[in-house]
Amino acid sequence: MTVYELQQKILEQKKEKDICILAHSYQAREICEVADFVGDSYALSVKAANVAQKTVIMCGVRFMAETVKVLSPDKRVILANPDAGCPMAEQMDKELISAMREANPDYAVVAYINTTTELKTVCDVCVTSSSAVKIVNAMPEKNIIFIPDINLGTYVSEQCPDKNIKLVHGGCPTHARMTEAHALEAKAAHPDALLLVHPECRDEVVKHADYIGSTSGIMDFAKASDAKEFIIGTENSIVEHLQYDCPDKKFYPLSKDLVCHNMKLGTLPELLLCVNGEFGEEILIDEDTRLKAKSCIDKMIEYGG
Ligand code: 13P
Ligand code: SF4
């Protein structure tokens, strides 16, 4: 079957079966084209709480599907590719965070949404890359432990100087691979281009950026900018999406190694199988865990607006 034929079948079947397809913006172009909604982690979370259809298929990584189930427990939530995990989400466990809480009783624990549902049960507030600064500033607590991304945490600390933020050593293996040398080389190769980076990149990369933001933030900035050339410091699918969306502008990857292999696992033929109930994994979360994790995500939406 061609890409077009597969897409037509998926569109037909999802309508007939009352299915909503959510896709993170790191997904392949052909998957985004058949999704009901494409966005960054924050926008997907807000959308997840308000889906009308009975079944939701998440084209993204596991924590994103878990967030949908936590917010919409009555929906059937399917992770399109069961092997798609986020390595950062699994870097810490409940025991470690509980021990940190005991050692720091006057600190609130802020969890990046790239964490497991289990881990969220022992945290106070969730944030995403697009909402972290706003949420941390809006929190009444001054003392904060920020988990698990040391790079996003460093960026938030710099943007929230009134807060006392303790960081832990975790992060995204894809973004953390980028070094200052990548930033300098890309800028030398494209001297007229603006550098747009995700805050999961190291501080040594972020300090050279003209814009720092989430996946959607980077796309919105590039679309609205008068500049004509951009170096993109996040997963390379964003380079491709922007090339489609802005054919009059030029986009270059910060590095060809900026690839999230987990996000790349999903394919269109598999998505058709998912829509037909022959592939994917249904996300199930026990009610006690769900409610504890929900409080953390609810606070994110309350503070994030
Ligand atoms: P966004 O919050 O920008 O969607 O980022 C999620 C993510 O996993 C980035 O690597
Ligand atoms: Fe996780 Fe990094 Fe992939 Fe984002 S890019 S899903 S943080 S591994």
Short mmCIF file of N, CA and C in Angstrom, two decimals, residues 52-122:
data_model
loop_
_atom_site.label_atom_id
_atom_site.label_comp_id
_atom_site.label_asym_id
_atom_site.label_seq_id
_atom_site.Cartn_x
_atom_site.Cartn_y
_atom_site.Cartn_z
N ALA A 52 -13.08 13.85 22.96
CA ALA A 52 -14.49 13.44 22.88
C ALA A 52 -14.62 11.95 22.53
N GLN A 53 -13.68 11.41 21.75
CA GLN A 53 -13.81 10.02 21.28
C GLN A 53 -13.61 9.00 22.42
N LYS A 54 -14.07 7.76 22.18
CA LYS A 54 -13.99 6.72 23.22
C LYS A 54 -12.59 6.14 23.35
N THR A 55 -11.84 6.14 22.25
CA THR A 55 -10.50 5.55 22.25
C THR A 55 -9.48 6.59 21.81
N VAL A 56 -8.33 6.58 22.50
CA VAL A 56 -7.26 7.49 22.11
C VAL A 56 -6.02 6.66 21.76
N ILE A 57 -5.46 6.89 20.59
CA ILE A 57 -4.18 6.26 20.25
C ILE A 57 -3.11 7.32 20.37
N MET A 58 -2.08 7.05 21.19
CA MET A 58 -0.99 8.01 21.36
C MET A 58 0.19 7.59 20.50
N CYS A 59 0.53 8.44 19.54
CA CYS A 59 1.75 8.25 18.75
C CYS A 59 2.81 9.11 19.41
N GLY A 60 3.59 8.48 20.24
CA GLY A 60 4.60 9.20 21.01
C GLY A 60 5.28 8.17 21.89
N VAL A 61 5.74 8.59 23.07
CA VAL A 61 6.39 7.63 23.96
C VAL A 61 5.48 7.32 25.17
N ARG A 62 5.88 6.28 25.92
CA ARG A 62 5.00 5.71 26.94
C ARG A 62 4.47 6.73 27.95
N PHE A 63 5.32 7.63 28.46
CA PHE A 63 4.81 8.54 29.50
C PHE A 63 3.69 9.42 28.94
N MET A 64 3.70 9.68 27.64
CA MET A 64 2.65 10.52 27.04
C MET A 64 1.32 9.77 27.03
N ALA A 65 1.37 8.46 26.72
CA ALA A 65 0.14 7.66 26.75
C ALA A 65 -0.35 7.53 28.19
N GLU A 66 0.58 7.38 29.14
CA GLU A 66 0.18 7.28 30.55
C GLU A 66 -0.50 8.58 31.01
N THR A 67 0.02 9.71 30.54
CA THR A 67 -0.60 11.00 30.93
C THR A 67 -2.04 11.05 30.43
N VAL A 68 -2.27 10.55 29.22
CA VAL A 68 -3.64 10.56 28.67
C VAL A 68 -4.55 9.70 29.58
N LYS A 69 -4.06 8.52 29.97
CA LYS A 69 -4.89 7.61 30.79
C LYS A 69 -5.16 8.23 32.17
N VAL A 70 -4.14 8.89 32.74
CA VAL A 70 -4.32 9.52 34.05
C VAL A 70 -5.41 10.59 33.97
N LEU A 71 -5.41 11.34 32.88
CA LEU A 71 -6.37 12.45 32.76
C LEU A 71 -7.73 12.00 32.23
N SER A 72 -7.76 10.90 31.50
CA SER A 72 -9.02 10.42 30.91
C SER A 72 -9.20 8.93 31.19
N PRO A 73 -9.48 8.59 32.46
CA PRO A 73 -9.51 7.16 32.85
C PRO A 73 -10.61 6.36 32.16
N ASP A 74 -11.66 7.02 31.69
CA ASP A 74 -12.76 6.28 31.06
C ASP A 74 -12.49 5.96 29.59
N LYS A 75 -11.41 6.52 29.05
CA LYS A 75 -11.09 6.25 27.65
C LYS A 75 -10.21 5.00 27.56
N ARG A 76 -10.31 4.33 26.40
CA ARG A 76 -9.36 3.26 26.10
C ARG A 76 -8.15 3.97 25.49
N VAL A 77 -7.00 3.84 26.16
CA VAL A 77 -5.80 4.55 25.68
C VAL A 77 -4.78 3.53 25.18
N ILE A 78 -4.36 3.72 23.94
CA ILE A 78 -3.44 2.78 23.31
C ILE A 78 -2.13 3.50 22.98
N LEU A 79 -1.01 2.90 23.41
CA LEU A 79 0.30 3.39 22.99
C LEU A 79 0.59 2.72 21.65
N ALA A 80 0.76 3.53 20.60
CA ALA A 80 0.83 2.97 19.25
C ALA A 80 1.98 1.99 19.08
N ASN A 81 3.14 2.29 19.65
CA ASN A 81 4.23 1.32 19.61
C ASN A 81 4.66 0.99 21.03
N PRO A 82 4.39 -0.22 21.50
CA PRO A 82 4.66 -0.57 22.90
C PRO A 82 6.13 -0.47 23.30
N ASP A 83 7.06 -0.47 22.34
CA ASP A 83 8.48 -0.37 22.69
C ASP A 83 8.95 1.07 22.83
N ALA A 84 8.09 2.03 22.51
CA ALA A 84 8.52 3.44 22.53
C ALA A 84 8.50 3.98 23.96
N GLY A 85 9.67 3.99 24.57
CA GLY A 85 9.78 4.55 25.92
C GLY A 85 10.63 5.81 25.84
N CYS A 86 10.65 6.59 26.92
CA CYS A 86 11.57 7.73 26.98
C CYS A 86 12.62 7.34 28.02
N PRO A 87 13.88 7.16 27.61
CA PRO A 87 14.90 6.74 28.57
C PRO A 87 14.99 7.66 29.79
N MET A 88 14.77 8.96 29.58
CA MET A 88 14.84 9.89 30.72
C MET A 88 13.75 9.56 31.77
N ALA A 89 12.57 9.15 31.29
CA ALA A 89 11.44 8.92 32.20
C ALA A 89 11.72 7.78 33.18
N GLU A 90 12.65 6.90 32.77
CA GLU A 90 12.93 5.73 33.62
C GLU A 90 14.22 5.85 34.40
N GLN A 91 14.80 7.05 34.47
CA GLN A 91 16.11 7.18 35.12
C GLN A 91 16.04 7.18 36.65
N MET A 92 14.88 7.50 37.21
CA MET A 92 14.78 7.56 38.67
C MET A 92 13.63 6.71 39.16
N ASP A 93 13.72 6.24 40.42
CA ASP A 93 12.59 5.47 40.95
C ASP A 93 12.03 6.13 42.20
N LYS A 94 10.90 5.62 42.63
CA LYS A 94 10.17 6.17 43.78
C LYS A 94 11.02 6.20 45.04
N GLU A 95 11.80 5.13 45.24
CA GLU A 95 12.60 5.01 46.47
C GLU A 95 13.61 6.17 46.56
N LEU A 96 14.24 6.47 45.44
CA LEU A 96 15.24 7.55 45.41
C LEU A 96 14.57 8.90 45.76
N ILE A 97 13.42 9.15 45.16
CA ILE A 97 12.74 10.44 45.40
C ILE A 97 12.22 10.50 46.84
N SER A 98 11.69 9.38 47.33
CA SER A 98 11.20 9.37 48.71
C SER A 98 12.35 9.66 49.67
N ALA A 99 13.52 9.09 49.40
CA ALA A 99 14.69 9.34 50.27
C ALA A 99 15.09 10.82 50.18
N MET A 100 15.02 11.40 48.99
CA MET A 100 15.36 12.82 48.84
C MET A 100 14.38 13.69 49.61
N ARG A 101 13.11 13.29 49.60
CA ARG A 101 12.09 14.06 50.32
C ARG A 101 12.36 14.02 51.81
N GLU A 102 12.72 12.84 52.29
CA GLU A 102 12.99 12.70 53.72
C GLU A 102 14.18 13.57 54.14
N ALA A 103 15.20 13.59 53.27
CA ALA A 103 16.40 14.38 53.58
C ALA A 103 16.16 15.89 53.42
N ASN A 104 15.12 16.26 52.68
CA ASN A 104 14.85 17.69 52.40
C ASN A 104 13.37 17.99 52.64
N PRO A 105 12.92 17.91 53.90
CA PRO A 105 11.48 18.02 54.17
C PRO A 105 10.86 19.37 53.78
N ASP A 106 11.69 20.41 53.70
CA ASP A 106 11.13 21.73 53.35
C ASP A 106 11.24 22.04 51.86
N TYR A 107 11.41 21.01 51.03
CA TYR A 107 11.49 21.20 49.57
C TYR A 107 10.28 20.58 48.88
N ALA A 108 9.75 21.26 47.87
CA ALA A 108 8.72 20.66 47.00
C ALA A 108 9.44 19.94 45.86
N VAL A 109 8.85 18.83 45.40
CA VAL A 109 9.49 18.09 44.30
C VAL A 109 8.74 18.37 42.99
N VAL A 110 9.47 18.96 42.03
CA VAL A 110 8.90 19.26 40.72
C VAL A 110 9.41 18.21 39.73
N ALA A 111 8.48 17.54 39.07
CA ALA A 111 8.86 16.48 38.12
C ALA A 111 8.58 16.93 36.70
N TYR A 112 9.58 16.81 35.86
CA TYR A 112 9.37 16.98 34.42
C TYR A 112 8.33 15.92 34.02
N ILE A 113 7.47 16.25 33.09
CA ILE A 113 6.42 15.29 32.71
C ILE A 113 7.03 14.01 32.11
N ASN A 114 8.28 14.10 31.65
CA ASN A 114 9.00 12.92 31.15
C ASN A 114 9.44 12.06 32.34
N THR A 115 8.45 11.54 33.08
CA THR A 115 8.68 10.63 34.21
C THR A 115 7.57 9.59 34.17
N THR A 116 7.77 8.46 34.83
CA THR A 116 6.72 7.43 34.86
C THR A 116 5.56 7.89 35.75
N THR A 117 4.41 7.28 35.57
CA THR A 117 3.25 7.59 36.43
C THR A 117 3.58 7.25 37.88
N GLU A 118 4.27 6.13 38.05
CA GLU A 118 4.69 5.67 39.37
C GLU A 118 5.52 6.75 40.09
N LEU A 119 6.46 7.34 39.38
CA LEU A 119 7.32 8.37 39.97
C LEU A 119 6.50 9.63 40.32
N LYS A 120 5.53 9.95 39.48
CA LYS A 120 4.73 11.16 39.73
C LYS A 120 3.95 11.05 41.03
N THR A 121 3.71 9.82 41.51
CA THR A 121 2.91 9.66 42.75
C THR A 121 3.64 10.24 43.96
N VAL A 122 4.98 10.39 43.88
CA VAL A 122 5.72 10.93 45.03
C VAL A 122 6.26 12.35 44.74
#
